Every structure is written in C-alpha cells, then in structure tokens.
Amino acid sequence: IHTNYSDGTCSVEEILREAEEKKLECISITDHDTCLAYRDLKDQNIRKLFSGKIIVGCELKSIVEGTVIEILGYNVDPEIINQEIEKIEPTYEQINMHEVNTLYEIITKKGYKIERDKIKFNPKNESGQRAICNELLRHPENRKFREETNYQDEFIFYREHISNPNSPYFVDNSPLIPNPDVVIDLIKRAGGLAFIPHTFIYGENSMKVFHALTDTHKVDGIECYYSKFTPEQIQFLLDFCKKNHYYISGGSDYHGTYKPNISMGTGTNNNLNIPMEITRNWAKYKFEIDMSQER
C-alpha cells in the first residue's frame, strides 16, 4: 500500500478507514523510500481507525542488471529508515526530473511533437513519466509513438522502455541508484527483512533480475501474491520459496486513484486472496492499538 507520502493518492487516515471497511486482517504501508507514514500512526486517534494488524514496511529503489527495481523492507524501524535513507537513495524528485529531462531529449531527437511547457506535474509527488506521456499522446501526429512502443499506460511503458536497457527510450538511472547490497544492508540495520517484490513486472528482464537477486544477494523472502500475477506465476514463486526456504509475502500495490484498477487487498477484479498465515513465521506487528485509552 502506498500513501501520499510517496506516489499514492490517499492519506494514512484514508488508508486505515478503507482497510477497516474492507475488514482486512493485516496491512503494510510500503511507501517509496520513506517511512514517514508511520509517524502518523503514533497518534492513537489515527491508529484506532483500523482494528487489524500492521507490519512496518517500505519499498526502496535499487538497480540490477541495468534495470531499476524495488526491494521491500519489512519489520524495519521506521525512524532508522527515515534518518538513513537520504544517505543512500536519491529523492523521488531527483529521479523524477532526471527521467523527464532525459526522456524529453530522446523524444525530441526522434522527431515527435512535444511542448516542454505543457508537461505539468509536481516532481515531489506526481509522476513525471505520466505527464510526459500525456503531453506526447495529446498530439494526433504522434500516433506512431503508440505503435512503435506498443503503448498501453505509463506503468507498462516504464517497465518495458524507460527501465529497459534494450529500449531506445531507456533512461540510465544507475549513477543515482544504489546496488542491492547497499539497500539490503540498510534494511538489516533497521532490523528488517528484505523481500523481492513484483518479480514479473520487469518484462524480458524479469527472470534475469530475479535470479541475480536470489543467487547473489541476501534476500529473506519473495512477494508471491501480487495484483498482476497469473495463477501460474504465483505457484512458481510459492514452489521456489518452499524449495529454497524463503519467506512468503503478498501485496496489492494499492496506490488509490493513481492505479484505479487495483483495489486494496483484493487486487484487480478481486483476483487476489492473500492468506494471513503466510506472515505468521516472519512478521512483527507494530503500532498496536493502545486499549488503555479505550477505557
């Protein structure tokens, strides 16, 4: 789950109210490169909006085989993440502007019509890739771009092109982004466990990234349940975890209206059913409701 502390559209309060309405047993807010949402949860008036369990989490950028990825940190101390993250990670704004500026150069060199002053977004918390794609596709004469890239939406475009070293629209973020060992080390120093999320979203690089992480880097678990996974992909990951002794996690990747086809906890068209028992052998539930204040 992502809040408006990163690229989600909902506040922490809104997230908790929706989780309670859906009667979810457990949630984790895994904002990109921050744990600021957990400061809100220190307020019991906010925390008691949700009666279920909370696992502290975050999603940190890294790079493997030239592909920008994320690594999930669970059970982390949120204040250690908040204090240390700027030492290893670029800000969302820095990455955002680097991608927009580089992509703008690529697009103009390819001869497409695009107006720089019409690319409107807040680089601190709004997607630059969405803004630049919207401006590009606003012009009918750019229809060849849609055909050339098999464009469907900005998320697929990001995975298949912006983060794909084999694409002419590739944006090299490697000078800005830490390698997995640095990211995993921070997660461990914060008392957490490192998980591989959304394995299959990296297109043709997916399995290369997956095996690089499992063969070379000290990850603890794998996200086996995800909104965009097929039943076959879920089973492959479950079998892999069982055979190789990895912890299992799951998540809907809820972003609010930013990803309107994904519902909290249940994924796309209710395709997601994450069993609570997968967390029993690794999760530490934090920010429990203070019942003394209820008396």
Short mmCIF file of C-alpha atoms in Angstrom, two decimals:
data_model
loop_
_atom_site.label_atom_id
_atom_site.label_comp_id
_atom_site.label_asym_id
_atom_site.label_seq_id
_atom_site.Cartn_x
_atom_site.Cartn_y
_atom_site.Cartn_z
CA ILE A 1 0.00 0.00 0.00
CA HIS A 2 1.28 3.46 -0.93
CA THR A 3 0.14 6.73 0.64
CA ASN A 4 0.52 10.35 -0.39
CA TYR A 5 3.87 10.34 1.40
CA SER A 6 5.14 8.80 -1.85
CA ASP A 7 3.15 8.19 -5.04
CA GLY A 8 -0.21 7.10 -3.62
CA THR A 9 -3.20 9.43 -3.56
CA CYS A 10 -4.64 8.57 -0.13
CA SER A 11 -3.65 9.88 3.29
CA VAL A 12 -2.80 7.48 6.11
CA GLU A 13 -6.22 8.11 7.65
CA GLU A 14 -7.96 7.30 4.37
CA ILE A 15 -5.93 4.10 4.02
CA LEU A 16 -6.88 2.93 7.50
CA ARG A 17 -10.55 3.74 7.02
CA GLU A 18 -10.66 1.78 3.77
CA ALA A 19 -8.77 -1.18 5.26
CA GLU A 20 -11.27 -1.25 8.13
CA GLU A 21 -14.21 -1.01 5.76
CA LYS A 22 -12.85 -3.96 3.79
CA LYS A 23 -12.30 -5.88 7.05
CA LEU A 24 -8.66 -6.61 6.21
CA GLU A 25 -6.76 -8.54 8.88
CA CYS A 26 -3.36 -7.04 8.20
CA ILE A 27 -1.80 -4.27 6.11
CA SER A 28 1.61 -2.79 5.44
CA ILE A 29 2.24 0.72 4.15
CA THR A 30 5.28 0.42 1.89
CA ASP A 31 5.89 3.91 0.57
CA HIS A 32 8.79 4.50 -1.79
CA ASP A 33 11.99 5.46 0.00
CA THR A 34 10.29 6.71 3.17
CA CYS A 35 8.59 5.59 6.36
CA LEU A 36 7.03 8.96 7.18
CA ALA A 37 3.53 7.45 7.21
CA TYR A 38 4.39 5.65 10.43
CA ARG A 39 4.78 8.92 12.29
CA ASP A 40 1.06 9.44 11.73
CA LEU A 41 0.37 6.06 13.33
CA LYS A 42 1.82 7.21 16.64
CA ASP A 43 -1.40 9.17 17.03
CA GLN A 44 -3.84 6.72 18.63
CA ASN A 45 -6.79 8.63 17.19
CA ILE A 46 -5.48 7.72 13.75
CA ARG A 47 -4.27 4.21 14.58
CA LYS A 48 -7.58 3.09 16.06
CA LEU A 49 -9.30 3.72 12.71
CA PHE A 50 -8.10 0.23 11.73
CA SER A 51 -8.60 -2.74 14.05
CA GLY A 52 -6.26 -5.10 12.21
CA LYS A 53 -2.52 -5.74 12.36
CA ILE A 54 0.16 -3.52 10.82
CA ILE A 55 3.57 -4.61 9.54
CA VAL A 56 6.02 -1.72 9.15
CA GLY A 57 7.35 -1.61 5.61
CA CYS A 58 8.99 0.43 2.87
CA GLU A 59 9.98 -0.04 -0.76
CA LEU A 60 13.50 1.06 -1.66
CA LYS A 61 14.95 1.65 -5.11
CA SER A 62 17.88 -0.38 -6.36
CA ILE A 63 19.34 -1.44 -9.69
CA VAL A 64 20.15 -4.92 -11.02
CA GLU A 65 21.45 -5.83 -14.47
CA GLY A 66 20.79 -2.24 -15.57
CA THR A 67 17.13 -2.45 -14.51
CA VAL A 68 15.72 -0.16 -11.82
CA ILE A 69 13.88 -2.31 -9.28
CA GLU A 70 12.48 -2.10 -5.76
CA ILE A 71 13.34 -4.10 -2.68
CA LEU A 72 10.76 -4.41 0.09
CA GLY A 73 11.83 -3.94 3.68
CA TYR A 74 9.50 -5.41 6.33
CA ASN A 75 9.74 -5.19 10.14
CA VAL A 76 12.01 -2.16 9.81
CA ASP A 77 12.42 0.56 12.41
CA PRO A 78 10.76 3.46 10.57
CA GLU A 79 12.91 6.14 12.20
CA ILE A 80 16.15 4.45 11.14
CA ILE A 81 14.87 4.33 7.56
CA ASN A 82 13.81 7.99 7.71
CA GLN A 83 17.19 9.04 9.13
CA GLU A 84 19.40 6.96 6.83
CA ILE A 85 17.56 6.86 3.51
CA GLU A 86 18.92 10.15 2.17
CA LYS A 87 22.46 8.83 2.59
CA ILE A 88 21.93 6.08 0.02
CA GLU A 89 18.90 6.95 -2.12
CA PRO A 90 18.18 9.87 -4.44
CA THR A 91 14.94 11.66 -3.70
CA TYR A 92 11.79 10.91 -5.67
CA GLU A 93 12.07 14.42 -7.10
CA GLN A 94 15.65 13.87 -8.32
CA ILE A 95 14.77 10.63 -10.10
CA ASN A 96 11.58 12.15 -11.48
CA MET A 97 13.34 15.15 -13.02
CA HIS A 98 16.23 13.08 -14.36
CA GLU A 99 13.80 10.75 -16.13
CA VAL A 100 11.68 13.57 -17.54
CA ASN A 101 14.65 15.57 -18.82
CA THR A 102 16.32 12.53 -20.39
CA LEU A 103 13.08 11.25 -21.92
CA TYR A 104 12.29 14.69 -23.32
CA GLU A 105 15.67 14.73 -25.10
CA ILE A 106 15.09 11.25 -26.53
CA ILE A 107 11.59 12.12 -27.76
CA THR A 108 12.60 15.39 -29.41
CA LYS A 109 15.56 13.73 -31.14
CA LYS A 110 13.18 11.14 -32.58
CA GLY A 111 11.15 13.96 -34.13
CA TYR A 112 7.94 13.69 -32.15
CA LYS A 113 5.95 16.83 -31.35
CA ILE A 114 6.10 17.75 -27.68
CA GLU A 115 5.86 21.06 -25.83
CA ARG A 116 8.09 21.29 -22.77
CA ASP A 117 5.98 23.91 -21.01
CA LYS A 118 2.90 21.67 -21.29
CA ILE A 119 4.49 18.90 -19.22
CA LYS A 120 2.77 19.78 -15.94
CA PHE A 121 3.39 17.87 -12.70
CA ASN A 122 4.68 18.30 -9.16
CA PRO A 123 8.05 16.50 -9.18
CA LYS A 124 7.88 15.90 -5.43
CA ASN A 125 4.89 13.55 -5.53
CA GLU A 126 3.48 13.29 -9.07
CA SER A 127 4.70 11.06 -11.88
CA GLY A 128 6.79 12.84 -14.48
CA GLN A 129 6.56 9.87 -16.83
CA ARG A 130 2.76 10.14 -16.77
CA ALA A 131 2.93 13.87 -17.52
CA ILE A 132 5.34 13.50 -20.42
CA CYS A 133 3.39 10.60 -21.95
CA ASN A 134 0.12 12.54 -21.65
CA GLU A 135 1.67 15.53 -23.41
CA LEU A 136 3.17 13.33 -26.12
CA LEU A 137 -0.08 11.48 -26.81
CA ARG A 138 -2.06 14.72 -26.82
CA HIS A 139 -0.84 15.35 -30.37
CA PRO A 140 -2.55 13.24 -33.09
CA GLU A 141 0.60 13.35 -35.22
CA ASN A 142 2.40 11.27 -32.57
CA ARG A 143 0.24 8.18 -33.10
CA LYS A 144 3.31 6.38 -34.46
CA PHE A 145 4.77 6.56 -30.94
CA ARG A 146 1.90 4.42 -29.63
CA GLU A 147 2.51 1.87 -32.38
CA GLU A 148 6.29 1.93 -32.02
CA THR A 149 6.24 1.30 -28.27
CA ASN A 150 3.01 -0.74 -28.06
CA TYR A 151 1.96 1.91 -25.55
CA GLN A 152 -0.79 0.88 -23.09
CA ASP A 153 -0.18 3.02 -19.99
CA GLU A 154 2.71 4.78 -18.28
CA PHE A 155 3.40 1.86 -15.92
CA ILE A 156 3.94 -0.64 -18.73
CA PHE A 157 5.88 1.98 -20.71
CA TYR A 158 8.15 2.48 -17.71
CA ARG A 159 8.87 -1.22 -17.31
CA GLU A 160 9.21 -2.06 -21.00
CA HIS A 161 11.08 1.05 -22.10
CA ILE A 162 12.27 3.61 -19.53
CA SER A 163 13.86 0.93 -17.30
CA ASN A 164 14.76 -1.47 -20.13
CA PRO A 165 18.40 -1.13 -21.29
CA ASN A 166 17.43 -2.64 -24.66
CA SER A 167 14.87 0.08 -25.45
CA PRO A 168 15.66 3.32 -27.31
CA TYR A 169 13.65 5.07 -24.57
CA PHE A 170 15.86 3.71 -21.79
CA VAL A 171 16.81 6.20 -19.07
CA ASP A 172 20.01 5.25 -17.27
CA ASN A 173 19.45 5.92 -13.58
CA SER A 174 22.42 3.84 -12.44
CA PRO A 175 24.60 6.80 -11.38
CA LEU A 176 21.86 7.81 -8.91
CA ILE A 177 20.68 4.48 -7.52
CA PRO A 178 22.40 2.14 -5.02
CA ASN A 179 23.10 -1.53 -5.67
CA PRO A 180 21.08 -4.21 -3.82
CA ASP A 181 23.74 -4.89 -1.19
CA VAL A 182 23.61 -1.26 -0.02
CA VAL A 183 19.80 -1.31 0.14
CA ILE A 184 19.63 -4.68 1.90
CA ASP A 185 22.27 -3.53 4.39
CA LEU A 186 20.08 -0.54 5.35
CA ILE A 187 17.05 -2.81 5.77
CA LYS A 188 19.08 -5.12 8.04
CA ARG A 189 20.47 -2.22 10.07
CA ALA A 190 16.88 -1.10 10.59
CA GLY A 191 16.09 -4.55 11.99
CA GLY A 192 14.15 -5.69 8.95
CA LEU A 193 13.84 -8.42 6.35
CA ALA A 194 14.43 -7.90 2.62
CA PHE A 195 11.86 -9.21 0.13
CA ILE A 196 11.77 -9.28 -3.67
CA PRO A 197 8.51 -7.65 -4.83
CA HIS A 198 6.52 -7.97 -8.10
CA THR A 199 9.02 -10.28 -9.84
CA PHE A 200 7.34 -10.44 -13.22
CA ILE A 201 6.77 -6.74 -13.96
CA TYR A 202 10.21 -6.18 -15.48
CA GLY A 203 9.32 -7.59 -18.88
CA GLU A 204 12.06 -9.51 -20.66
CA ASN A 205 14.48 -8.76 -17.80
CA SER A 206 12.25 -10.25 -15.09
CA MET A 207 13.91 -13.62 -14.61
CA LYS A 208 17.41 -12.23 -15.07
CA VAL A 209 16.73 -9.75 -12.25
CA PHE A 210 15.08 -12.44 -10.10
CA HIS A 211 17.95 -14.89 -10.36
CA ALA A 212 20.56 -12.16 -9.85
CA LEU A 213 18.85 -11.27 -6.56
CA THR A 214 18.36 -14.83 -5.33
CA ASP A 215 21.77 -16.10 -6.48
CA THR A 216 23.95 -13.19 -5.36
CA HIS A 217 22.21 -11.05 -2.75
CA LYS A 218 20.97 -11.89 0.74
CA VAL A 219 17.22 -11.50 0.42
CA ASP A 220 14.98 -13.13 3.01
CA GLY A 221 11.71 -13.53 1.16
CA ILE A 222 9.72 -13.15 -2.04
CA GLU A 223 6.39 -11.49 -2.76
CA CYS A 224 4.39 -14.39 -4.21
CA TYR A 225 0.94 -12.78 -4.29
CA TYR A 226 0.58 -9.63 -6.42
CA SER A 227 -2.24 -7.99 -8.35
CA LYS A 228 -0.70 -8.55 -11.78
CA PHE A 229 0.49 -12.13 -11.31
CA THR A 230 -1.17 -15.05 -13.07
CA PRO A 231 -2.06 -18.17 -11.04
CA GLU A 232 0.87 -19.92 -12.71
CA GLN A 233 3.30 -17.18 -11.69
CA ILE A 234 2.05 -17.29 -8.10
CA GLN A 235 2.51 -21.05 -7.96
CA PHE A 236 6.01 -20.82 -9.46
CA LEU A 237 7.07 -18.39 -6.73
CA LEU A 238 5.41 -20.39 -3.94
CA ASP A 239 7.23 -23.53 -5.10
CA PHE A 240 10.51 -21.61 -5.37
CA CYS A 241 10.15 -20.29 -1.81
CA LYS A 242 9.33 -23.72 -0.42
CA LYS A 243 12.26 -25.36 -2.18
CA ASN A 244 14.77 -22.63 -1.29
CA HIS A 245 13.49 -21.68 2.18
CA TYR A 246 12.38 -18.11 1.55
CA TYR A 247 9.69 -16.28 3.49
CA ILE A 248 6.47 -15.52 1.58
CA SER A 249 4.65 -12.20 1.34
CA GLY A 250 1.89 -10.65 -0.73
CA GLY A 251 0.56 -7.22 -1.62
CA SER A 252 -1.99 -5.49 -3.81
CA ASP A 253 0.27 -2.50 -4.63
CA TYR A 254 -2.63 -0.18 -3.89
CA HIS A 255 -2.00 3.45 -4.92
CA GLY A 256 -5.51 4.92 -4.70
CA THR A 257 -6.71 6.67 -7.85
CA TYR A 258 -3.19 6.61 -9.29
CA LYS A 259 -3.79 2.92 -10.12
CA PRO A 260 -7.59 2.88 -10.27
CA ASN A 261 -7.86 -0.73 -11.44
CA ILE A 262 -6.22 -2.05 -8.25
CA SER A 263 -8.31 -2.38 -5.09
CA MET A 264 -6.78 -2.53 -1.63
CA GLY A 265 -6.28 -6.11 -0.52
CA THR A 266 -8.13 -7.72 -3.43
CA GLY A 267 -6.15 -6.58 -6.46
CA THR A 268 -7.63 -6.37 -9.95
CA ASN A 269 -11.18 -7.68 -10.31
CA ASN A 270 -10.80 -9.49 -6.97
CA ASN A 271 -8.01 -11.67 -8.35
CA LEU A 272 -6.03 -11.50 -5.11
CA ASN A 273 -6.57 -13.54 -1.96
CA ILE A 274 -3.57 -13.26 0.34
CA PRO A 275 -3.68 -15.78 3.22
CA MET A 276 -2.85 -14.26 6.60
CA GLU A 277 -0.89 -17.34 7.63
CA ILE A 278 1.98 -16.56 5.25
CA THR A 279 3.08 -13.79 7.64
CA ARG A 280 2.96 -15.83 10.84
CA ASN A 281 6.57 -17.03 10.78
CA TRP A 282 8.24 -13.72 9.99
CA ALA A 283 6.03 -10.68 10.65
CA LYS A 284 6.33 -8.37 13.65
CA TYR A 285 3.12 -6.46 14.20
CA LYS A 286 3.74 -2.89 15.34
CA PHE A 287 1.70 0.17 16.30
CA GLU A 288 -0.84 -1.91 18.20
CA ILE A 289 -3.92 -0.09 19.44
CA ASP A 290 -3.48 1.16 23.00
CA MET A 291 -6.50 -0.38 24.71
CA SER A 292 -5.83 1.59 27.91
CA GLN A 293 -7.04 4.68 26.07
CA GLU A 294 -10.29 2.92 25.25
CA ARG A 295 -11.33 2.61 28.90
#
